[in-house]
């Protein structure tokens, strides 16, 4: 009973009490213009005085059905007075109230919990006193009564006091036995080929936690790899938050795809992130430690990024799909070149070799020009064009010549699959894997 596990977090940093104040303020300004034919927005002092009264009215409407907003000599000597009912206030802010329900839905979705599994609903923050907010929350959970045993303005202070007691070792025994299992507020991962974000620890994973994944080199004879660490929900690292970078040096030089490098992410109970990279062959290892305060986002920034990720979800899926197709084409082109270059001169007609080399050169030029703005369909079409070229050549090679290909194995053990995140074991793969069945 003393263990509390956070299942999910959600929120909207762009929504709060000031938004409600602004709606009332706009309503008052419109009323003033209608009554006096003057614009008080050009008088900053008048606006500050009016805003103060609007905020007071908002608070009073939590316990009263109507209030009067009054400001003497608001602008150009005109006294302002407006009667505001709770019903009108709710009408002015209804879209905001409904928007506040979206993070509730998101939190339930992320936690994989049905509404009926929620036993208590604790209201935190001054705006939760607004009757309409309480009504919508209750309705969302089938009329379930809200927990109001804690002052909404003091809830955060209560939590801070409990944490202070645990850290200091003072206080009641029940407090000392408490354990809070928090969650990672944003996904954590590294930059991979093309600037894509490869996630190792998913958002809302319970901490402490540790996850490992194997990666490999992208170019031939690399002797080092750079590991860039990010947090965020976007497909591309440029849209996420950079946390740090380190380099794994002096790894054995090999063909691309041969080295096996294990990257491990570990988050401890204090939220400190440890990232390490180790080469399987040489056991060379490097790591970085990222504390909570080092480059990490504030709660508002986190919620902002979650909102942006949801807004750009469709766009990100397309970008990721396009980039995956592009990287797959690059891998195919490398295998394409390796396949026909390893073939003995006597096994391939000069005109066929020239044709294949020309196709490869054209594809490389295309990648550097039109390929810069191409999408998945264009990359797939270009790959099929190369496949067609191989098909044409292979149809000219008789069975005896084809047997030669069995000995031309392209050794790229452990090559990282871009599409599915696994490993392609290249043993036994020859150039005929590049051939599309003509039937």
GROMACS .gro file of C-alpha atoms in nm:
model
  439
    1UNK     CA    1   0.000   0.000   0.000
    2UNK     CA    2   0.300   0.231   0.041
    3UNK     CA    3   0.414   0.189  -0.321
    4UNK     CA    4   0.275   0.444  -0.569
    5UNK     CA    5   0.336   0.376  -0.937
    6UNK     CA    6   0.280   0.651  -1.194
    7UNK     CA    7   0.109   0.499  -1.497
    8UNK     CA    8   0.104   0.802  -1.728
    9UNK     CA    9   0.126   1.181  -1.735
   10UNK     CA   10  -0.043   1.431  -1.967
   11UNK     CA   11  -0.133   1.799  -1.975
   12UNK     CA   12  -0.164   2.116  -2.181
   13UNK     CA   13   0.082   2.395  -2.095
   14UNK     CA   14  -0.112   2.640  -2.313
   15UNK     CA   15  -0.429   2.611  -2.107
   16UNK     CA   16  -0.488   2.755  -1.760
   17UNK     CA   17  -0.645   3.018  -1.539
   18UNK     CA   18  -0.512   3.310  -1.743
   19UNK     CA   19  -0.702   3.186  -2.048
   20UNK     CA   20  -1.027   3.215  -1.853
   21UNK     CA   21  -0.925   3.563  -1.732
   22UNK     CA   22  -0.859   3.669  -2.091
   23UNK     CA   23  -1.203   3.554  -2.205
   24UNK     CA   24  -1.373   3.760  -1.934
   25UNK     CA   25  -1.145   4.055  -2.014
   26UNK     CA   26  -1.234   4.041  -2.386
   27UNK     CA   27  -1.603   4.029  -2.294
   28UNK     CA   28  -1.564   4.338  -2.074
   29UNK     CA   29  -1.369   4.530  -2.339
   30UNK     CA   30  -1.639   4.458  -2.597
   31UNK     CA   31  -1.905   4.580  -2.352
   32UNK     CA   32  -1.708   4.899  -2.277
   33UNK     CA   33  -1.672   4.976  -2.649
   34UNK     CA   34  -2.043   4.923  -2.703
   35UNK     CA   35  -2.141   5.150  -2.412
   36UNK     CA   36  -1.890   5.433  -2.452
   37UNK     CA   37  -1.758   5.407  -2.807
   38UNK     CA   38  -1.401   5.414  -2.677
   39UNK     CA   39  -1.117   5.162  -2.682
   40UNK     CA   40  -0.962   5.095  -2.337
   41UNK     CA   41  -0.695   4.862  -2.484
   42UNK     CA   42  -0.477   5.166  -2.562
   43UNK     CA   43  -0.457   5.240  -2.190
   44UNK     CA   44  -0.232   4.977  -2.030
   45UNK     CA   45  -0.304   5.094  -1.677
   46UNK     CA   46  -0.676   5.062  -1.742
   47UNK     CA   47  -0.626   4.709  -1.877
   48UNK     CA   48  -0.430   4.602  -1.568
   49UNK     CA   49  -0.704   4.733  -1.339
   50UNK     CA   50  -0.974   4.562  -1.543
   51UNK     CA   51  -0.783   4.233  -1.559
   52UNK     CA   52  -0.750   4.229  -1.179
   53UNK     CA   53  -1.127   4.261  -1.144
   54UNK     CA   54  -1.185   3.992  -1.408
   55UNK     CA   55  -0.966   3.747  -1.217
   56UNK     CA   56  -1.151   3.829  -0.894
   57UNK     CA   57  -1.484   3.768  -1.070
   58UNK     CA   58  -1.364   3.430  -1.198
   59UNK     CA   59  -1.277   3.319  -0.847
   60UNK     CA   60  -1.607   3.442  -0.702
   61UNK     CA   61  -1.808   3.259  -0.967
   62UNK     CA   62  -1.684   2.930  -0.823
   63UNK     CA   63  -1.908   2.993  -0.520
   64UNK     CA   64  -2.159   3.250  -0.651
   65UNK     CA   65  -2.402   3.238  -0.942
   66UNK     CA   66  -2.331   3.597  -1.050
   67UNK     CA   67  -2.090   3.882  -0.974
   68UNK     CA   68  -2.048   4.249  -1.065
   69UNK     CA   69  -1.725   4.370  -1.225
   70UNK     CA   70  -1.672   4.738  -1.139
   71UNK     CA   71  -1.384   4.973  -1.218
   72UNK     CA   72  -1.418   5.345  -1.142
   73UNK     CA   73  -1.292   5.583  -1.412
   74UNK     CA   74  -1.162   5.298  -1.624
   75UNK     CA   75  -1.091   5.503  -1.939
   76UNK     CA   76  -1.154   5.865  -2.044
   77UNK     CA   77  -1.329   5.922  -1.710
   78UNK     CA   78  -1.591   5.652  -1.777
   79UNK     CA   79  -1.688   5.423  -1.491
   80UNK     CA   80  -1.733   5.060  -1.592
   81UNK     CA   81  -1.980   4.813  -1.445
   82UNK     CA   82  -2.085   4.471  -1.578
   83UNK     CA   83  -2.299   4.198  -1.426
   84UNK     CA   84  -2.154   3.856  -1.513
   85UNK     CA   85  -2.342   3.534  -1.444
   86UNK     CA   86  -2.185   3.192  -1.398
   87UNK     CA   87  -2.382   3.072  -1.700
   88UNK     CA   88  -2.230   3.348  -1.919
   89UNK     CA   89  -1.882   3.272  -1.788
   90UNK     CA   90  -1.928   2.905  -1.877
   91UNK     CA   91  -2.051   3.002  -2.222
   92UNK     CA   92  -1.744   3.224  -2.278
   93UNK     CA   93  -1.500   2.950  -2.175
   94UNK     CA   94  -1.679   2.631  -2.279
   95UNK     CA   95  -1.429   2.547  -2.554
   96UNK     CA   96  -1.144   2.576  -2.302
   97UNK     CA   97  -1.327   2.356  -2.052
   98UNK     CA   98  -1.379   2.090  -2.318
   99UNK     CA   99  -1.016   2.120  -2.427
  100UNK     CA  100  -0.913   2.045  -2.068
  101UNK     CA  101  -1.068   1.699  -2.108
  102UNK     CA  102  -0.826   1.605  -2.388
  103UNK     CA  103  -0.525   1.539  -2.158
  104UNK     CA  104  -0.754   1.327  -1.939
  105UNK     CA  105  -0.835   1.108  -2.239
  106UNK     CA  106  -0.468   1.100  -2.341
  107UNK     CA  107  -0.361   0.992  -1.993
  108UNK     CA  108  -0.614   0.708  -1.985
  109UNK     CA  109  -0.502   0.599  -2.331
  110UNK     CA  110  -0.131   0.601  -2.242
  111UNK     CA  111  -0.190   0.410  -1.918
  112UNK     CA  112  -0.406   0.146  -2.089
  113UNK     CA  113  -0.660   0.183  -1.810
  114UNK     CA  114  -1.039   0.191  -1.861
  115UNK     CA  115  -1.239   0.465  -1.690
  116UNK     CA  116  -1.395   0.213  -1.451
  117UNK     CA  117  -1.048   0.123  -1.320
  118UNK     CA  118  -1.003   0.471  -1.168
  119UNK     CA  119  -1.088   0.460  -0.797
  120UNK     CA  120  -1.019   0.822  -0.697
  121UNK     CA  121  -1.005   1.151  -0.886
  122UNK     CA  122  -0.797   1.412  -0.702
  123UNK     CA  123  -0.844   1.771  -0.816
  124UNK     CA  124  -0.526   1.983  -0.810
  125UNK     CA  125  -0.489   2.352  -0.901
  126UNK     CA  126  -0.707   2.656  -0.845
  127UNK     CA  127  -0.902   2.620  -1.170
  128UNK     CA  128  -1.038   2.282  -1.057
  129UNK     CA  129  -1.269   2.479  -0.828
  130UNK     CA  130  -1.469   2.596  -1.131
  131UNK     CA  131  -1.804   2.413  -1.114
  132UNK     CA  132  -1.818   2.349  -1.489
  133UNK     CA  133  -1.475   2.183  -1.482
  134UNK     CA  134  -1.587   1.958  -1.198
  135UNK     CA  135  -1.910   1.879  -1.382
  136UNK     CA  136  -1.725   1.776  -1.698
  137UNK     CA  137  -1.478   1.560  -1.506
  138UNK     CA  138  -1.756   1.384  -1.317
  139UNK     CA  139  -1.945   1.328  -1.640
  140UNK     CA  140  -1.633   1.189  -1.804
  141UNK     CA  141  -1.607   0.925  -1.531
  142UNK     CA  142  -1.974   0.833  -1.521
  143UNK     CA  143  -2.077   1.062  -1.237
  144UNK     CA  144  -1.803   0.947  -0.998
  145UNK     CA  145  -1.759   1.179  -0.698
  146UNK     CA  146  -1.440   1.385  -0.693
  147UNK     CA  147  -1.186   1.369  -0.412
  148UNK     CA  148  -1.172   1.714  -0.249
  149UNK     CA  149  -0.996   1.625   0.075
  150UNK     CA  150  -0.683   1.821  -0.026
  151UNK     CA  151  -0.676   2.196  -0.088
  152UNK     CA  152  -0.613   2.229  -0.466
  153UNK     CA  153  -0.368   2.515  -0.403
  154UNK     CA  154  -0.169   2.316  -0.147
  155UNK     CA  155  -0.144   1.974  -0.312
  156UNK     CA  156   0.200   2.037  -0.462
  157UNK     CA  157   0.330   2.162  -0.126
  158UNK     CA  158   0.202   1.843   0.038
  159UNK     CA  159   0.395   1.633  -0.211
  160UNK     CA  160   0.712   1.839  -0.163
  161UNK     CA  161   0.684   1.798   0.215
  162UNK     CA  162   0.651   1.419   0.184
  163UNK     CA  163   0.953   1.402  -0.049
  164UNK     CA  164   1.156   1.619   0.190
  165UNK     CA  165   1.068   1.386   0.478
  166UNK     CA  166   1.175   1.079   0.278
  167UNK     CA  167   1.506   1.235   0.170
  168UNK     CA  168   1.589   1.365   0.519
  169UNK     CA  169   1.486   1.043   0.692
  170UNK     CA  170   1.260   1.232   0.930
  171UNK     CA  171   0.888   1.206   0.991
  172UNK     CA  172   0.638   0.928   1.050
  173UNK     CA  173   0.727   0.566   0.972
  174UNK     CA  174   0.447   0.548   0.713
  175UNK     CA  175   0.613   0.830   0.521
  176UNK     CA  176   0.955   0.662   0.530
  177UNK     CA  177   0.810   0.345   0.379
  178UNK     CA  178   0.659   0.528   0.083
  179UNK     CA  179   0.797   0.453  -0.263
  180UNK     CA  180   0.704   0.646  -0.577
  181UNK     CA  181   0.767   0.472  -0.908
  182UNK     CA  182   0.762   0.754  -1.161
  183UNK     CA  183   0.758   0.735  -1.540
  184UNK     CA  184   0.974   0.879  -1.816
  185UNK     CA  185   0.784   1.189  -1.934
  186UNK     CA  186   0.929   1.171  -2.288
  187UNK     CA  187   1.076   0.896  -2.505
  188UNK     CA  188   1.456   0.868  -2.496
  189UNK     CA  189   1.671   0.758  -2.787
  190UNK     CA  190   1.961   0.825  -3.021
  191UNK     CA  191   2.014   0.968  -3.368
  192UNK     CA  192   2.045   0.712  -3.647
  193UNK     CA  193   2.099   0.728  -4.024
  194UNK     CA  194   1.933   1.024  -4.191
  195UNK     CA  195   1.867   1.206  -3.864
  196UNK     CA  196   1.595   0.968  -3.748
  197UNK     CA  197   1.514   0.918  -3.380
  198UNK     CA  198   1.557   0.557  -3.264
  199UNK     CA  199   1.374   0.522  -2.932
  200UNK     CA  200   1.515   0.294  -2.662
  201UNK     CA  201   1.300   0.397  -2.364
  202UNK     CA  202   0.939   0.472  -2.448
  203UNK     CA  203   0.745   0.758  -2.292
  204UNK     CA  204   0.562   0.658  -1.973
  205UNK     CA  205   0.802   0.369  -1.904
  206UNK     CA  206   0.824   0.308  -1.529
  207UNK     CA  207   1.158   0.411  -1.380
  208UNK     CA  208   1.405   0.286  -1.272
  209UNK     CA  209   1.454   0.102  -1.600
  210UNK     CA  210   1.722  -0.011  -1.842
  211UNK     CA  211   1.700  -0.095  -2.214
  212UNK     CA  212   1.963  -0.210  -2.464
  213UNK     CA  213   1.970  -0.234  -2.843
  214UNK     CA  214   2.235  -0.333  -3.095
  215UNK     CA  215   2.350  -0.101  -3.373
  216UNK     CA  216   2.619  -0.109  -3.637
  217UNK     CA  217   2.828   0.118  -3.858
  218UNK     CA  218   2.691   0.297  -4.163
  219UNK     CA  219   3.017   0.336  -4.358
  220UNK     CA  220   3.308   0.104  -4.438
  221UNK     CA  221   3.612   0.107  -4.208
  222UNK     CA  222   3.472   0.335  -3.940
  223UNK     CA  223   3.697   0.346  -3.632
  224UNK     CA  224   3.453   0.544  -3.417
  225UNK     CA  225   3.083   0.617  -3.380
  226UNK     CA  226   2.915   0.927  -3.240
  227UNK     CA  227   2.619   0.870  -3.008
  228UNK     CA  228   2.379   1.167  -2.986
  229UNK     CA  229   2.110   1.140  -2.717
  230UNK     CA  230   1.766   1.300  -2.749
  231UNK     CA  231   1.429   1.310  -2.575
  232UNK     CA  232   1.099   1.368  -2.753
  233UNK     CA  233   0.818   1.213  -2.955
  234UNK     CA  234   0.899   1.338  -3.307
  235UNK     CA  235   1.030   1.113  -3.584
  236UNK     CA  236   1.332   1.335  -3.658
  237UNK     CA  237   1.589   1.436  -3.397
  238UNK     CA  238   1.589   1.796  -3.521
  239UNK     CA  239   1.240   1.828  -3.372
  240UNK     CA  240   1.337   1.676  -3.037
  241UNK     CA  241   1.544   1.796  -2.740
  242UNK     CA  242   1.920   1.731  -2.753
  243UNK     CA  243   2.057   1.597  -2.423
  244UNK     CA  244   2.419   1.513  -2.493
  245UNK     CA  245   2.676   1.344  -2.717
  246UNK     CA  246   2.970   1.110  -2.673
  247UNK     CA  247   3.202   0.908  -2.898
  248UNK     CA  248   3.297   0.541  -2.894
  249UNK     CA  249   3.655   0.537  -3.026
  250UNK     CA  250   3.907   0.281  -3.153
  251UNK     CA  251   3.661   0.017  -3.271
  252UNK     CA  252   3.807  -0.240  -3.517
  253UNK     CA  253   3.777  -0.120  -3.876
  254UNK     CA  254   3.541  -0.336  -4.079
  255UNK     CA  255   3.296  -0.322  -4.365
  256UNK     CA  256   2.973  -0.137  -4.288
  257UNK     CA  257   2.727  -0.351  -4.096
  258UNK     CA  258   2.988  -0.586  -3.945
  259UNK     CA  259   3.057  -0.418  -3.605
  260UNK     CA  260   2.805  -0.491  -3.333
  261UNK     CA  261   2.765  -0.200  -3.092
  262UNK     CA  262   2.535  -0.232  -2.793
  263UNK     CA  263   2.379   0.092  -2.672
  264UNK     CA  264   2.226   0.086  -2.323
  265UNK     CA  265   1.998   0.346  -2.162
  266UNK     CA  266   1.955   0.333  -1.783
  267UNK     CA  267   1.742   0.565  -1.566
  268UNK     CA  268   1.778   0.539  -1.188
  269UNK     CA  269   1.528   0.630  -0.915
  270UNK     CA  270   1.659   0.988  -0.912
  271UNK     CA  271   1.585   1.034  -1.281
  272UNK     CA  272   1.954   1.034  -1.378
  273UNK     CA  273   2.009   0.897  -1.729
  274UNK     CA  274   2.317   0.687  -1.806
  275UNK     CA  275   2.389   0.603  -2.172
  276UNK     CA  276   2.668   0.365  -2.272
  277UNK     CA  277   2.796   0.215  -2.598
  278UNK     CA  278   3.015  -0.098  -2.618
  279UNK     CA  279   3.175  -0.270  -2.917
  280UNK     CA  280   3.113  -0.646  -2.896
  281UNK     CA  281   3.447  -0.746  -3.051
  282UNK     CA  282   3.697  -0.515  -2.881
  283UNK     CA  283   3.486  -0.446  -2.568
  284UNK     CA  284   3.574  -0.079  -2.605
  285UNK     CA  285   3.319   0.121  -2.408
  286UNK     CA  286   3.217   0.484  -2.364
  287UNK     CA  287   2.933   0.647  -2.173
  288UNK     CA  288   2.766   0.970  -2.066
  289UNK     CA  289   2.560   1.065  -1.760
  290UNK     CA  290   2.276   1.315  -1.791
  291UNK     CA  291   2.127   1.454  -1.471
  292UNK     CA  292   1.770   1.577  -1.440
  293UNK     CA  293   1.872   1.940  -1.463
  294UNK     CA  294   2.126   1.902  -1.745
  295UNK     CA  295   1.954   2.014  -2.062
  296UNK     CA  296   1.625   1.858  -1.955
  297UNK     CA  297   1.293   2.021  -2.030
  298UNK     CA  298   1.058   2.186  -1.784
  299UNK     CA  299   0.712   2.039  -1.728
  300UNK     CA  300   0.563   2.308  -1.951
  301UNK     CA  301   0.815   2.231  -2.226
  302UNK     CA  302   0.736   1.859  -2.198
  303UNK     CA  303   0.364   1.918  -2.237
  304UNK     CA  304   0.430   2.156  -2.528
  305UNK     CA  305   0.634   1.889  -2.706
  306UNK     CA  306   0.361   1.629  -2.651
  307UNK     CA  307   0.103   1.863  -2.801
  308UNK     CA  308   0.330   1.934  -3.100
  309UNK     CA  309   0.398   1.563  -3.149
  310UNK     CA  310   0.025   1.492  -3.164
  311UNK     CA  311  -0.031   1.781  -3.405
  312UNK     CA  312   0.246   1.662  -3.640
  313UNK     CA  313   0.184   1.288  -3.601
  314UNK     CA  314   0.068   1.234  -3.959
  315UNK     CA  315   0.343   1.452  -4.102
  316UNK     CA  316   0.608   1.267  -3.898
  317UNK     CA  317   0.485   0.927  -4.013
  318UNK     CA  318   0.523   1.036  -4.376
  319UNK     CA  319   0.872   1.182  -4.313
  320UNK     CA  320   0.986   0.865  -4.140
  321UNK     CA  321   0.841   0.645  -4.415
  322UNK     CA  322   1.015   0.855  -4.683
  323UNK     CA  323   1.348   0.842  -4.503
  324UNK     CA  324   1.327   0.466  -4.443
  325UNK     CA  325   1.263   0.413  -4.814
  326UNK     CA  326   1.560   0.636  -4.899
  327UNK     CA  327   1.796   0.448  -4.666
  328UNK     CA  328   1.673   0.114  -4.801
  329UNK     CA  329   1.754   0.235  -5.153
  330UNK     CA  330   2.106   0.333  -5.043
  331UNK     CA  331   2.164  -0.012  -4.892
  332UNK     CA  332   2.032  -0.177  -5.208
  333UNK     CA  333   2.263   0.033  -5.424
  334UNK     CA  334   2.566  -0.071  -5.219
  335UNK     CA  335   2.475  -0.438  -5.251
  336UNK     CA  336   2.399  -0.385  -5.621
  337UNK     CA  337   2.749  -0.245  -5.679
  338UNK     CA  338   2.918  -0.512  -5.468
  339UNK     CA  339   2.737  -0.787  -5.656
  340UNK     CA  340   2.841  -0.708  -6.013
  341UNK     CA  341   3.189  -0.578  -5.925
  342UNK     CA  342   3.280  -0.910  -5.760
  343UNK     CA  343   3.181  -1.101  -6.072
  344UNK     CA  344   3.461  -1.236  -6.288
  345UNK     CA  345   3.506  -1.047  -6.615
  346UNK     CA  346   3.436  -1.363  -6.814
  347UNK     CA  347   3.099  -1.413  -6.650
  348UNK     CA  348   2.948  -1.082  -6.753
  349UNK     CA  349   2.936  -0.930  -7.098
  350UNK     CA  350   3.109  -0.589  -7.123
  351UNK     CA  351   2.790  -0.426  -7.247
  352UNK     CA  352   2.598  -0.568  -6.948
  353UNK     CA  353   2.861  -0.447  -6.700
  354UNK     CA  354   2.855  -0.105  -6.864
  355UNK     CA  355   2.476  -0.097  -6.846
  356UNK     CA  356   2.472  -0.188  -6.474
  357UNK     CA  357   2.742   0.069  -6.394
  358UNK     CA  358   2.544   0.331  -6.585
  359UNK     CA  359   2.226   0.248  -6.395
  360UNK     CA  360   2.411   0.277  -6.064
  361UNK     CA  361   2.570   0.610  -6.161
  362UNK     CA  362   2.232   0.747  -6.269
  363UNK     CA  363   2.078   0.638  -5.938
  364UNK     CA  364   2.357   0.806  -5.739
  365UNK     CA  365   2.313   1.132  -5.933
  366UNK     CA  366   1.936   1.110  -5.886
  367UNK     CA  367   1.980   1.077  -5.509
  368UNK     CA  368   2.192   1.392  -5.503
  369UNK     CA  369   1.939   1.594  -5.705
  370UNK     CA  370   1.574   1.489  -5.739
  371UNK     CA  371   1.619   1.249  -5.447
  372UNK     CA  372   1.659   1.541  -5.206
  373UNK     CA  373   1.287   1.618  -5.232
  374UNK     CA  374   1.155   1.274  -5.328
  375UNK     CA  375   0.914   1.060  -5.126
  376UNK     CA  376   0.866   0.691  -5.059
  377UNK     CA  377   0.701   0.612  -5.398
  378UNK     CA  378   0.992   0.767  -5.591
  379UNK     CA  379   1.257   0.580  -5.385
  380UNK     CA  380   1.073   0.251  -5.431
  381UNK     CA  381   1.038   0.317  -5.805
  382UNK     CA  382   1.412   0.384  -5.835
  383UNK     CA  383   1.489   0.058  -5.653
  384UNK     CA  384   1.258  -0.134  -5.889
  385UNK     CA  385   1.439   0.027  -6.181
  386UNK     CA  386   1.767  -0.120  -6.056
  387UNK     CA  387   1.597  -0.455  -6.000
  388UNK     CA  388   1.474  -0.451  -6.360
  389UNK     CA  389   1.829  -0.390  -6.482
  390UNK     CA  390   1.956  -0.691  -6.286
  391UNK     CA  391   1.667  -0.904  -6.416
  392UNK     CA  392   1.754  -0.823  -6.778
  393UNK     CA  393   2.120  -0.917  -6.729
  394UNK     CA  394   2.050  -1.236  -6.534
  395UNK     CA  395   1.814  -1.364  -6.803
  396UNK     CA  396   2.120  -1.374  -7.034
  397UNK     CA  397   2.327  -1.582  -6.795
  398UNK     CA  398   2.294  -1.959  -6.841
  399UNK     CA  399   2.264  -2.210  -6.559
  400UNK     CA  400   2.635  -2.287  -6.552
  401UNK     CA  401   2.719  -1.921  -6.518
  402UNK     CA  402   2.450  -1.875  -6.253
  403UNK     CA  403   2.622  -2.135  -6.035
  404UNK     CA  404   2.911  -1.893  -6.006
  405UNK     CA  405   2.694  -1.656  -5.806
  406UNK     CA  406   2.661  -1.913  -5.527
  407UNK     CA  407   3.027  -1.855  -5.450
  408UNK     CA  408   2.999  -1.474  -5.453
  409UNK     CA  409   2.849  -1.437  -5.108
  410UNK     CA  410   2.823  -1.081  -4.986
  411UNK     CA  411   2.946  -1.100  -4.627
  412UNK     CA  412   2.783  -0.830  -4.416
  413UNK     CA  413   2.712  -1.014  -4.094
  414UNK     CA  414   2.490  -0.826  -3.852
  415UNK     CA  415   2.383  -0.553  -4.096
  416UNK     CA  416   2.120  -0.338  -3.929
  417UNK     CA  417   1.781  -0.355  -4.093
  418UNK     CA  418   1.652  -0.002  -4.139
  419UNK     CA  419   1.294  -0.108  -4.191
  420UNK     CA  420   1.226  -0.333  -3.892
  421UNK     CA  421   1.497  -0.243  -3.642
  422UNK     CA  422   1.641  -0.600  -3.640
  423UNK     CA  423   1.952  -0.747  -3.799
  424UNK     CA  424   1.996  -0.891  -4.148
  425UNK     CA  425   2.240  -1.183  -4.132
  426UNK     CA  426   2.403  -1.159  -4.471
  427UNK     CA  427   2.564  -1.506  -4.473
  428UNK     CA  428   2.450  -1.688  -4.785
  429UNK     CA  429   2.311  -1.376  -4.952
  430UNK     CA  430   2.422  -1.330  -5.312
  431UNK     CA  431   2.341  -1.097  -5.597
  432UNK     CA  432   2.034  -1.300  -5.689
  433UNK     CA  433   1.868  -1.159  -5.376
  434UNK     CA  434   1.858  -0.836  -5.572
  435UNK     CA  435   1.658  -0.996  -5.849
  436UNK     CA  436   1.284  -0.952  -5.864
  437UNK     CA  437   1.101  -1.259  -5.996
  438UNK     CA  438   1.005  -1.165  -6.357
  439UNK     CA  439   0.685  -1.361  -6.314
   0.00000   0.00000   0.00000
